[in-house]
Coordinates of C-alpha atoms and ligand atoms in Angstrom, one line a residue:
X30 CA 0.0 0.0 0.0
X31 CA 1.0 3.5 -0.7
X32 CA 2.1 6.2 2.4
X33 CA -1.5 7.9 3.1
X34 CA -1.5 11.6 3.6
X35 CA -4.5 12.9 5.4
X36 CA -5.6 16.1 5.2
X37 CA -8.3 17.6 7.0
X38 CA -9.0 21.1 9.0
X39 CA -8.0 20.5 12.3
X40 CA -5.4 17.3 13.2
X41 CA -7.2 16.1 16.0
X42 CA -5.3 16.7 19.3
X43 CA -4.0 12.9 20.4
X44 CA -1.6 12.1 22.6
X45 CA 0.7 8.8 22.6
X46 CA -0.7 6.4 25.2
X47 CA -3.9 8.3 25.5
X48 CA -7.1 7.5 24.2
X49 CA -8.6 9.2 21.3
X50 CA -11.5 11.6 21.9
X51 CA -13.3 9.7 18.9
X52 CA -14.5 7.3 16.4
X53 CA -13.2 9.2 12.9
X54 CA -9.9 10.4 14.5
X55 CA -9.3 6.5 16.0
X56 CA -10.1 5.3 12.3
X57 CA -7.9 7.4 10.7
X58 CA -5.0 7.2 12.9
X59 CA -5.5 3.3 12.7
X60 CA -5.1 3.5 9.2
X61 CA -2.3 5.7 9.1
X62 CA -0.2 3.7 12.0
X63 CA -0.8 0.9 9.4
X64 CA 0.2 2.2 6.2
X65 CA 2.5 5.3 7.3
X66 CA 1.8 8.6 7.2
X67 CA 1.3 12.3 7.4
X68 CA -1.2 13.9 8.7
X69 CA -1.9 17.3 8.3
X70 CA -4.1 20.3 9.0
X71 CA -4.6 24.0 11.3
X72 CA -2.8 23.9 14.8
X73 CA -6.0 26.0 15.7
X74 CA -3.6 28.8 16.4
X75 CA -3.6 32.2 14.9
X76 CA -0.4 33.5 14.1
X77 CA 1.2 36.7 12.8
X78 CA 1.8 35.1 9.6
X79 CA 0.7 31.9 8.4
X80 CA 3.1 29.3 8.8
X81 CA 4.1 26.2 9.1
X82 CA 3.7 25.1 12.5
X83 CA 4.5 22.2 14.5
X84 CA 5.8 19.2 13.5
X85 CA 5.6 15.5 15.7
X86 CA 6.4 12.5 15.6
X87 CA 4.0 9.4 16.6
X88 CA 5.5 6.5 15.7
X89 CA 5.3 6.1 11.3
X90 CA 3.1 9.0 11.7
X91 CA 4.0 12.5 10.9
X92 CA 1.4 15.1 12.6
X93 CA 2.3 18.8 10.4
X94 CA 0.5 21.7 11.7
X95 CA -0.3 25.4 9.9
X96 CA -0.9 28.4 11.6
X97 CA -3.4 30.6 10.4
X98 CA -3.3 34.8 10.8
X99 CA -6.8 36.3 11.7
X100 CA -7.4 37.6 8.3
X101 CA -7.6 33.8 7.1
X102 CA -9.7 32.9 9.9
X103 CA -12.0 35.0 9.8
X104 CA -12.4 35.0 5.3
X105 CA -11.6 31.0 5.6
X106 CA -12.9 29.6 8.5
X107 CA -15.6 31.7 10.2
X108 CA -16.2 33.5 6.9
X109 CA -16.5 31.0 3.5
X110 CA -16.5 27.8 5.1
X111 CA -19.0 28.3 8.5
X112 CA -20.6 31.3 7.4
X113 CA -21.9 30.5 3.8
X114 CA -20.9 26.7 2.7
X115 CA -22.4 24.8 6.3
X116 CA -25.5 26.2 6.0
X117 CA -26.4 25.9 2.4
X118 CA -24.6 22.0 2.3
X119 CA -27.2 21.7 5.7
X120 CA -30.1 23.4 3.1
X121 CA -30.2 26.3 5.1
X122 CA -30.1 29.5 2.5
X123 CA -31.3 31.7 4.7
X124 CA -29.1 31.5 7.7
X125 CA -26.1 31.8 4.5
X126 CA -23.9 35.3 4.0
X127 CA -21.3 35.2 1.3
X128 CA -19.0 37.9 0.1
X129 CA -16.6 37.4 -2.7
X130 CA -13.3 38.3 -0.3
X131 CA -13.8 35.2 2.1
X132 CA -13.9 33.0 -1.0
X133 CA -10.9 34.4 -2.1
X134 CA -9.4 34.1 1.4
X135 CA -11.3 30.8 1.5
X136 CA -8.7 29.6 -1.8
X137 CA -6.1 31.7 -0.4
X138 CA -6.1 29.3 2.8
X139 CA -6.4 25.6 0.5
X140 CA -3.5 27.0 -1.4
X141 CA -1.4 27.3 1.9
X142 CA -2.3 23.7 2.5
X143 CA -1.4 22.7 -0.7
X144 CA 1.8 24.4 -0.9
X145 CA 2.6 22.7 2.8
X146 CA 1.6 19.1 1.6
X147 CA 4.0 20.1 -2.1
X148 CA 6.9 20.2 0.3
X149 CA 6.2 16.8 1.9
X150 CA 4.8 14.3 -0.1
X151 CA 6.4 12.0 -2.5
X152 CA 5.2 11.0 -6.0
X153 CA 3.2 7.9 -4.8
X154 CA 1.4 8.8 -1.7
X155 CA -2.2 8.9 -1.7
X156 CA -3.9 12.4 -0.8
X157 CA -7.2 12.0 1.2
X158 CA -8.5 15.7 1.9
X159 CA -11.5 15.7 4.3
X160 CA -14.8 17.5 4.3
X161 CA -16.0 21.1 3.1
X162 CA -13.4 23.1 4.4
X163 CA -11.1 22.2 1.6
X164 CA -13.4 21.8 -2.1
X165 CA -10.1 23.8 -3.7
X166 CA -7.6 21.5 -2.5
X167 CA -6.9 19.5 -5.4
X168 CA -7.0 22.2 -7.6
X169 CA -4.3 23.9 -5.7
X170 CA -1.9 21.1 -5.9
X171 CA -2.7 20.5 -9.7
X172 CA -1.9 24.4 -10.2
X173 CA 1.7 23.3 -8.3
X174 CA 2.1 20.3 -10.6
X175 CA 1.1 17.8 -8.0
X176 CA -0.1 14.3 -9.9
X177 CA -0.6 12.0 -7.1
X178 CA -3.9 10.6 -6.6
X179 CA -6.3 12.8 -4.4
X180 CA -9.5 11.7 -2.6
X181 CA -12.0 14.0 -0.6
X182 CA -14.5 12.7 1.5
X183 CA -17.4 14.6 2.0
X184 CA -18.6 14.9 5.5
X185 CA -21.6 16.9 4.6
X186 CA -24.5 16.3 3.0
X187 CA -24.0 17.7 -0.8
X188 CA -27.4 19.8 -1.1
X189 CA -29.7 19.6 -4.7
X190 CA -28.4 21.8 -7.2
X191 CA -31.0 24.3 -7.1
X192 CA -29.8 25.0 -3.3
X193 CA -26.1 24.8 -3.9
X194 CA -26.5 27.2 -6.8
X195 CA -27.2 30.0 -4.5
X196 CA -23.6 30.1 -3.4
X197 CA -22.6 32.4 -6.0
X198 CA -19.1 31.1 -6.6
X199 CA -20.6 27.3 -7.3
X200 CA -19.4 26.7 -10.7
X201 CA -15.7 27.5 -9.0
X202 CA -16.1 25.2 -6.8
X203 CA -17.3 22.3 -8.3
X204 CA -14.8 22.7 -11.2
X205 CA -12.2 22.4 -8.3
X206 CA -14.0 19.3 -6.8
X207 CA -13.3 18.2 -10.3
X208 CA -9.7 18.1 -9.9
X209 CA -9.9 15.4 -7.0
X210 CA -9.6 11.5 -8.9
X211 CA -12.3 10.6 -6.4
X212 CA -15.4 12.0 -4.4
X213 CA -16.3 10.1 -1.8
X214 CA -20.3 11.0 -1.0
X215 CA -21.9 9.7 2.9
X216 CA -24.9 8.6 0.7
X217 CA -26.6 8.0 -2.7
X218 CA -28.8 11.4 -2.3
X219 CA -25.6 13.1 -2.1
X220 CA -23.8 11.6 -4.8
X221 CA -26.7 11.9 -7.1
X222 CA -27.0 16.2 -6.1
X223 CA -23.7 16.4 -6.9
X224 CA -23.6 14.2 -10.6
X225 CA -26.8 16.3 -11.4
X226 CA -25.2 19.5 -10.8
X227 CA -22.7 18.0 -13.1
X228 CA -24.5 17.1 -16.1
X229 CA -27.2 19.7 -16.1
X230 CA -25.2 22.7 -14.9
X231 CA -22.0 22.1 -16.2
X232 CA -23.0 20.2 -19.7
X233 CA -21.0 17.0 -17.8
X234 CA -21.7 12.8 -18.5
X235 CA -22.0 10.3 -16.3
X236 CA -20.6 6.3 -16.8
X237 CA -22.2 3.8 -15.3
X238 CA -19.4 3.5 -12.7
X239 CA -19.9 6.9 -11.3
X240 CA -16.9 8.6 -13.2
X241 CA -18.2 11.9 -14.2
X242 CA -16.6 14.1 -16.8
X243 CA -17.1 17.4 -16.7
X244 CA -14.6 21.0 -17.1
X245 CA -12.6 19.3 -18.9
X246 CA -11.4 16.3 -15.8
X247 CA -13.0 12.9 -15.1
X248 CA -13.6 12.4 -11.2
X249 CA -14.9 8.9 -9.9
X250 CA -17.2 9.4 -7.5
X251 CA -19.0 6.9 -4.8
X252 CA -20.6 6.6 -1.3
X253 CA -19.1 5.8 1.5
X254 CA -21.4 5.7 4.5
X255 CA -19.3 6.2 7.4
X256 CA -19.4 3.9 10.3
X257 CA -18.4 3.5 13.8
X258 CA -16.2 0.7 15.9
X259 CA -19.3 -1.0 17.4
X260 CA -16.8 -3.1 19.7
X261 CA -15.3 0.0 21.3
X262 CA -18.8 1.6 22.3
X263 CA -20.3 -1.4 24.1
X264 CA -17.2 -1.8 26.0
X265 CA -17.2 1.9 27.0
X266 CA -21.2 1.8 27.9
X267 CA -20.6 -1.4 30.0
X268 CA -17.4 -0.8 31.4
X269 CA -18.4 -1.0 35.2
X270 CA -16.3 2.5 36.3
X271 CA -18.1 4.3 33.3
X272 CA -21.7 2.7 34.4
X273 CA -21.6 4.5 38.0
X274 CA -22.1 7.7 36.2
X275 CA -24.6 6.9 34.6
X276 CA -26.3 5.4 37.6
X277 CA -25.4 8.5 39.4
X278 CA -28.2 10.1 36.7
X279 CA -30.2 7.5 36.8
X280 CA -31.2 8.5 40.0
X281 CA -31.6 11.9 39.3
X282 CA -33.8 11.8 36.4
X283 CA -37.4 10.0 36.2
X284 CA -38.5 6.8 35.6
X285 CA -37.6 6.9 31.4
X286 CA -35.0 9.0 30.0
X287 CA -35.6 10.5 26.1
X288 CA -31.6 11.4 25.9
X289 CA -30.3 13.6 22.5
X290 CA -26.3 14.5 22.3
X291 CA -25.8 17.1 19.6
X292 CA -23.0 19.7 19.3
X293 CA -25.1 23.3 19.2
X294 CA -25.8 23.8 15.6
X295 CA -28.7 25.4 13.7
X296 CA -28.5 22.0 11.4
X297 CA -29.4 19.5 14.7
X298 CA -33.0 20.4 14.5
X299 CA -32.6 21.5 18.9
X300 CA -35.5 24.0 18.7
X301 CA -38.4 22.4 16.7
X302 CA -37.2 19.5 19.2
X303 CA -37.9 21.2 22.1
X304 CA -41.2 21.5 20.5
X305 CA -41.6 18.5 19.3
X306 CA -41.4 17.4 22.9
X307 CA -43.5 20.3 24.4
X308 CA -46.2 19.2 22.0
X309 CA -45.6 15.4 23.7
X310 CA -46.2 16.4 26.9
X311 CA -49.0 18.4 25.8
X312 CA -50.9 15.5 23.3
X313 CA -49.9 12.4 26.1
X314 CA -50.0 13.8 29.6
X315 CA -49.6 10.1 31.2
X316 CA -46.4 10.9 30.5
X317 CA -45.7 14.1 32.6
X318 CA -43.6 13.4 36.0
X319 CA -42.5 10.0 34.4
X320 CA -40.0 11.1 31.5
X321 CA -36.9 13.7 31.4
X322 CA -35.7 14.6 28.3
X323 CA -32.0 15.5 28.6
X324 CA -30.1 17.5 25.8
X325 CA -26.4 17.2 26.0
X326 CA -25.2 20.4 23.2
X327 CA -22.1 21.9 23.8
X328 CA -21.6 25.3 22.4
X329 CA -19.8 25.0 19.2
X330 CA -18.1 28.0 16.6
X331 CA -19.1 30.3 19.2
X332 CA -17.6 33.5 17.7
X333 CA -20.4 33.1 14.5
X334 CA -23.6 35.0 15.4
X335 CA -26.1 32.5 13.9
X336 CA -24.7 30.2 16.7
X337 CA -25.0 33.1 19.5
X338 CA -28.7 33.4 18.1
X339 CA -29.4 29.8 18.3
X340 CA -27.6 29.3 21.7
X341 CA -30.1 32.5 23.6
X342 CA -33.5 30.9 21.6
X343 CA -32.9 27.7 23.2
X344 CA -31.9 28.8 26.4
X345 CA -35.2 31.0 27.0
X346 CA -37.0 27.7 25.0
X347 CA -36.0 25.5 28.4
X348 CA -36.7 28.1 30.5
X349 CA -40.4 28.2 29.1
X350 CA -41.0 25.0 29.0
X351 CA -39.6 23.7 32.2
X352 CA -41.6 26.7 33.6
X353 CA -44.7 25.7 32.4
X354 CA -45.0 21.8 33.0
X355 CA -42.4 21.6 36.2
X356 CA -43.6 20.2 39.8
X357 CA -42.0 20.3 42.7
X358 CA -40.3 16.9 42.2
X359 CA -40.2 17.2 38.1
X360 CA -38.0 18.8 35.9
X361 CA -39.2 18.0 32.7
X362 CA -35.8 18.9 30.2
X363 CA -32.5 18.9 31.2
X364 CA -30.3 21.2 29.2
X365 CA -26.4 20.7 29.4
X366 CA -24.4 23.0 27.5
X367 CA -21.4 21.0 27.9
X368 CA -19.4 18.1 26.4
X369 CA -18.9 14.6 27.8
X370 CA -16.1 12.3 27.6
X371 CA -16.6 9.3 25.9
X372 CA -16.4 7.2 28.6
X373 CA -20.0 9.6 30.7
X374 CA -21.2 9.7 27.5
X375 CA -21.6 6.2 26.2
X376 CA -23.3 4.5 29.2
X377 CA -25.4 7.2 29.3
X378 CA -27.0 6.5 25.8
X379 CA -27.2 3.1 27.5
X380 CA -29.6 4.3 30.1
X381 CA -31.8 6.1 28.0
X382 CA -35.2 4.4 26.9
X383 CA -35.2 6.6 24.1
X384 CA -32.6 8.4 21.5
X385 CA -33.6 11.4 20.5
X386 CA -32.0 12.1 16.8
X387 CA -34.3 15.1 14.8
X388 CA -31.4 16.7 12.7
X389 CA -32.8 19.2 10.3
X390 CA -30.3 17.7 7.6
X391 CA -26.2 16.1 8.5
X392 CA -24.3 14.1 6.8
X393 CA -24.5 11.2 8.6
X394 CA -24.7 11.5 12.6
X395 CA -22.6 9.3 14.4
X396 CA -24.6 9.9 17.5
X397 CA -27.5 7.9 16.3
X398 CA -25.0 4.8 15.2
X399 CA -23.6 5.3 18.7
X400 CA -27.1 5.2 20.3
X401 CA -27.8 2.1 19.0
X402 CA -24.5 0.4 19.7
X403 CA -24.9 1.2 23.1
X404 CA -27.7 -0.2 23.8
X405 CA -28.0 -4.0 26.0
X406 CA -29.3 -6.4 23.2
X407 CA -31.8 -8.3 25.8
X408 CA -33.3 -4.4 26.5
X409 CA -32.4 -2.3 24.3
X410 CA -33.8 1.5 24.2
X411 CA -35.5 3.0 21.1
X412 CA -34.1 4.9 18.3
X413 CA -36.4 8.2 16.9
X414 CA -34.2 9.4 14.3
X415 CA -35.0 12.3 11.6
X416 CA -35.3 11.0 8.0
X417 CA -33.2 13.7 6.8
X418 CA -30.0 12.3 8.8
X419 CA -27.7 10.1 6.0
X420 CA -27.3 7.4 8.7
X421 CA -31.9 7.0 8.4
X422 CA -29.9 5.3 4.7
X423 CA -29.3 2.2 7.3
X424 CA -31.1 2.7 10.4
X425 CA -34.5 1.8 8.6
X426 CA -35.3 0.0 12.0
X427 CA -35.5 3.3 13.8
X428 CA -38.5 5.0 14.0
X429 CA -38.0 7.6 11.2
X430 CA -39.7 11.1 11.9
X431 CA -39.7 14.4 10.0
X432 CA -38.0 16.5 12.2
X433 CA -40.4 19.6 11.1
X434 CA -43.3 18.0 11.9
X435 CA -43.9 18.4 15.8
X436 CA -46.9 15.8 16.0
X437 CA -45.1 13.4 14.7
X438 CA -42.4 13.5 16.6
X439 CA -44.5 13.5 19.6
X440 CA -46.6 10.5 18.3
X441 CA -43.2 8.5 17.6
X442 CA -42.0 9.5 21.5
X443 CA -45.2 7.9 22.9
X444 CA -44.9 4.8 20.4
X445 CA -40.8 4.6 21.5
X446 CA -41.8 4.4 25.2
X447 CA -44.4 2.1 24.8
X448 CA -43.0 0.0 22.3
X449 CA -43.0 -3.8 23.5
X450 CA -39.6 -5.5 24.4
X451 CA -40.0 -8.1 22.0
X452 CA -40.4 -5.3 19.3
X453 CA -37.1 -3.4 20.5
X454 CA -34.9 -6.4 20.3
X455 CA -36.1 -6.9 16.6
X456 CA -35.3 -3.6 15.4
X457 CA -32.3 -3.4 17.7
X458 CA -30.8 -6.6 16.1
X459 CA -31.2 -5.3 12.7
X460 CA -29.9 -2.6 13.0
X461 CA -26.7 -3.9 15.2
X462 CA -26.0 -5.6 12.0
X463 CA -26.1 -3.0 9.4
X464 CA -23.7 -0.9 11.8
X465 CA -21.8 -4.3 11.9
X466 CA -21.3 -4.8 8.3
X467 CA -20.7 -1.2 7.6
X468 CA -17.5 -0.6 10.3
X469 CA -15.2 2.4 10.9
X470 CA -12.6 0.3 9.2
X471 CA -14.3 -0.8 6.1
X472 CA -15.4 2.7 5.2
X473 CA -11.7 3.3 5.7
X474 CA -10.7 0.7 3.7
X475 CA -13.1 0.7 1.1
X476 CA -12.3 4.6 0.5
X477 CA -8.5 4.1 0.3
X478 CA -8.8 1.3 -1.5
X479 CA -10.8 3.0 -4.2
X480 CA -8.4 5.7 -4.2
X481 CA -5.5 3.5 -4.6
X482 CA -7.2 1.8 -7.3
X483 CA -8.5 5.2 -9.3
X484 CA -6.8 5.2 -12.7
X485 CA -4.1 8.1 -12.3
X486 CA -4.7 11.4 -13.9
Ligands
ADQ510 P1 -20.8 16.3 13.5 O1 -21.7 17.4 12.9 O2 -19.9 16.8 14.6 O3 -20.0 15.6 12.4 P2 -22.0 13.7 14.6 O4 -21.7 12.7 13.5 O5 -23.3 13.5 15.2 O6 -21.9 15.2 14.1 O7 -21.0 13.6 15.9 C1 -19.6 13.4 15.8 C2 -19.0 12.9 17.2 O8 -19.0 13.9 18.2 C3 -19.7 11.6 17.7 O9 -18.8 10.6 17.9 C4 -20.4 12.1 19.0 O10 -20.3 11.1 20.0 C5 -19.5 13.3 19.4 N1 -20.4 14.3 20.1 C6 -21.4 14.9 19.6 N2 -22.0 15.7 20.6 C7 -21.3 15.5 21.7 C8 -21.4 16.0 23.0 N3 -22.3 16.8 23.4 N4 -20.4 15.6 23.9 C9 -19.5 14.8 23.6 N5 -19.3 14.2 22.3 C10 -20.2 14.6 21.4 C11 -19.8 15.7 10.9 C12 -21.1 15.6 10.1 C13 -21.9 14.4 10.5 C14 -21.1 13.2 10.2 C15 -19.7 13.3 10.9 C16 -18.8 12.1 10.6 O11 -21.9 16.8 10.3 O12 -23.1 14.3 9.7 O13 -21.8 12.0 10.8 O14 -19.1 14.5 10.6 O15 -18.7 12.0 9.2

């Protein structure tokens, strides 16, 4: 196998020795420890001038780090990437800005990656870019002469072509998404946007293989579902130390626990969730002083307003409801605006009777595969999980809600909790095998090996 060098926004912070915070980072260190390799991406600093920054060492692996100044922050990161491509790849127009000087900053920073990677990578290693952060990556390193093969995997949905045409520089960027040799897609929805942007926007073809010609470059493109290390979650949700947490909550909360882990983002659906759940308490009052509904969200991208905005609605959204059903000994929703560690986090998706999953639209949500693995086969909880989230592709044994449509949501709650055991092991085994079949490793694997075997352009 070819040296694999990864590149991707952030390198995630591991230590030797140390466990890594999660699934995707594990996979794609395993992968690297196995074949060699560099991986490289922002320090999260921000320098005086961008700059190389770091280098370490982990064993065959080489961990490269760039600073970044604030004027590429701000155009690249809060600016082109957070501020106009995440909400219209999440179908959110509305909450979009875009102003011609972040995309150029936006290019300005996938240029600085690609002239970091020209200076360390040799004529056969495999390039595998990651997510939306760098669409001009490819196109950099062509401009520098750069032949290797190059992969991105798309962590994001990739939205119809009607919505991804209001980002005004769109024909830019999928010409440079051109000059990857593969596109790797988290579902067939995705992939299929993306080819019909091609071919009716861009005068492209298609083969039957999923190679798509258009500006002039052929790019292969497939889906990839990504998975999760099914092993490594039921060990953390039994491990005895981890389960006295969550017995620790479990006598804090009521009877049934409705549990959703989200970072805070406009895309998870958190607010027409809280309603979704008002309007539960309001349609099936049986219910009231029996179930808590806890919602673990940790602030993310803090310095972009939309997430300010979104953060004060569904603080004064607890407040209200709380307020208006709580008793004396019943707090209906419990809002944490922190993160976990793994190890709190994964027997306490064990506990729950319920998992709460209502994206508005994501890629794929790990948080629902996670649920699920967790789970004790002989009583396992319930998943509710939005049909708009790539992993509802799989979990078809989930109860599958429209995350806009409060009633529903409400009616699948009631059906969740009073679903029969023998029903919950059913669903639970199928969908224990899907997430099975379809590991961390193989979507690894299967991705590289694609790449590897791409013809060379
Ligand atoms: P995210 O939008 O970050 O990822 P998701 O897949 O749900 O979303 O979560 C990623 C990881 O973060 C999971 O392992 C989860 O356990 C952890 N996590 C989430 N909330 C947490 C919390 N409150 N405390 C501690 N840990 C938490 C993007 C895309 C997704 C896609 C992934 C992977 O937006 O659609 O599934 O990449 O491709």
């Amino acid at each position: 196998m070819p040296r694999l060098v990864v590149v991707s926004n952030r390198v995630a912070p591991i230590r030797e020795g140390e466990p890594t915070s999660g699934g995707l980072a594990a996979g794609v260190m395993d992968a690297l420890r196995e074949q060699g390799g560099v991986w490289v991406g922002w320090s999260g600093e921000i320098a005086a001038s961008s700059q190389p920054g770091e280098e370490q060492a982990l064993g065959p692996i080489r961990l490269v780090t760039i600073d970044l100044t604030r004027r590429d922050y701000d155009e690249f990161y809060r600016g082109f990437a957070n501020g106009t491509l995440w909400p219209v790849l999440h179908y959110q127009m509305g909450l979009a800005r875009f102003e011609w000087a972040e995309f150029a900053g936006y290019q300005r920073v996938n240029a600085l990656f690609a002239e970091t990677l020209g200076r360390l990578i040799a004529p056969d290693d495999l390039i595998w870019a990651h997510d939306y952060h760098l669409l001009t990556l490819a196109e950099a390193l062509r401009k520098q002469g750069v032949a290797n093969r190059m992969g991105l995997f798309l962590h994001t949905p990739f939205p119809a072509p009607a919505v991804f045409m209001t980002v005004p520089a769109h024909e830019a960027l999928v010409r440079a998404m051109c000059a990857f040799d593969m596109l790797g897609f988290q579902t067939e929805t995705d992939r299929r946007a993306f080819a019909d942007y091609a071919l009716r926007c861009a005068g492209g073809t298609e083969q039957r293989d999923g190679t798509i010609s258009a500006f002039g470059r052929s790019v292969r493109t497939g889906v990839y579902p990504i998975g999760i290390e099914v092993d490594e979650v039921r060990r953390q949700a039994e491990a005895p130390a981890n389960r006295r947490f969550a017995t620790r909550l479990g006598a804090s909360v009521h009877e049934r626990l409705i549990l959703s882990v989200d970072r805070l983002d406009y895309s998870k659906g958190l607010r027409q969730r809280f309603s979704a759940f008002e309007r539960f308490l309001d349609l099936h009052a049986a219910w009231r002083g029996k179930v808590t509904f806890m919602q673990i969200a940790p602030p993310s991208r803090p310095d972009i307003q939309t997430y300010r905005e979104i953060r004060r609605e569904l603080e004064g959204e607890a407040g209200r409801i709380n307020g208006r059903f709580a008793e004396v000994d019943w707090v209906p929703l419990h809002y944490l605006n922190r993160g976990f560690p793994r190890n709190q986090l994964m027997p306490l998706y064990n506990a729950a009777a319920v998992g709460l999953v209502t994206p508005l639209r994501d890629g794929m949500n790990l948080v629902a595969k996670e649920y699920v693995a967790a789970q004790d086969p002989d009583d396992p909880g319930v998943l509710v999980l939005s049909q708009f989230a790539g992993a509802a592709m799989e979990l078809d044994a989930s109860l599958l809600v429209n995350p806009y449509d409060e009633a529903g949501v409400a009616a699948a709650l009631n059906r969740a909790l009073a679903m029969r055991p023998e029903e919950r092991r059913e669903r639970h085994a199928a969908m224990i095998e899907v997430l099975r079949r379809n590991s961390l490793d193989r979507w690894r694997d299967r991705f590289v090996g694609d790449l590897a075997g791409s013809p060379r352009t």
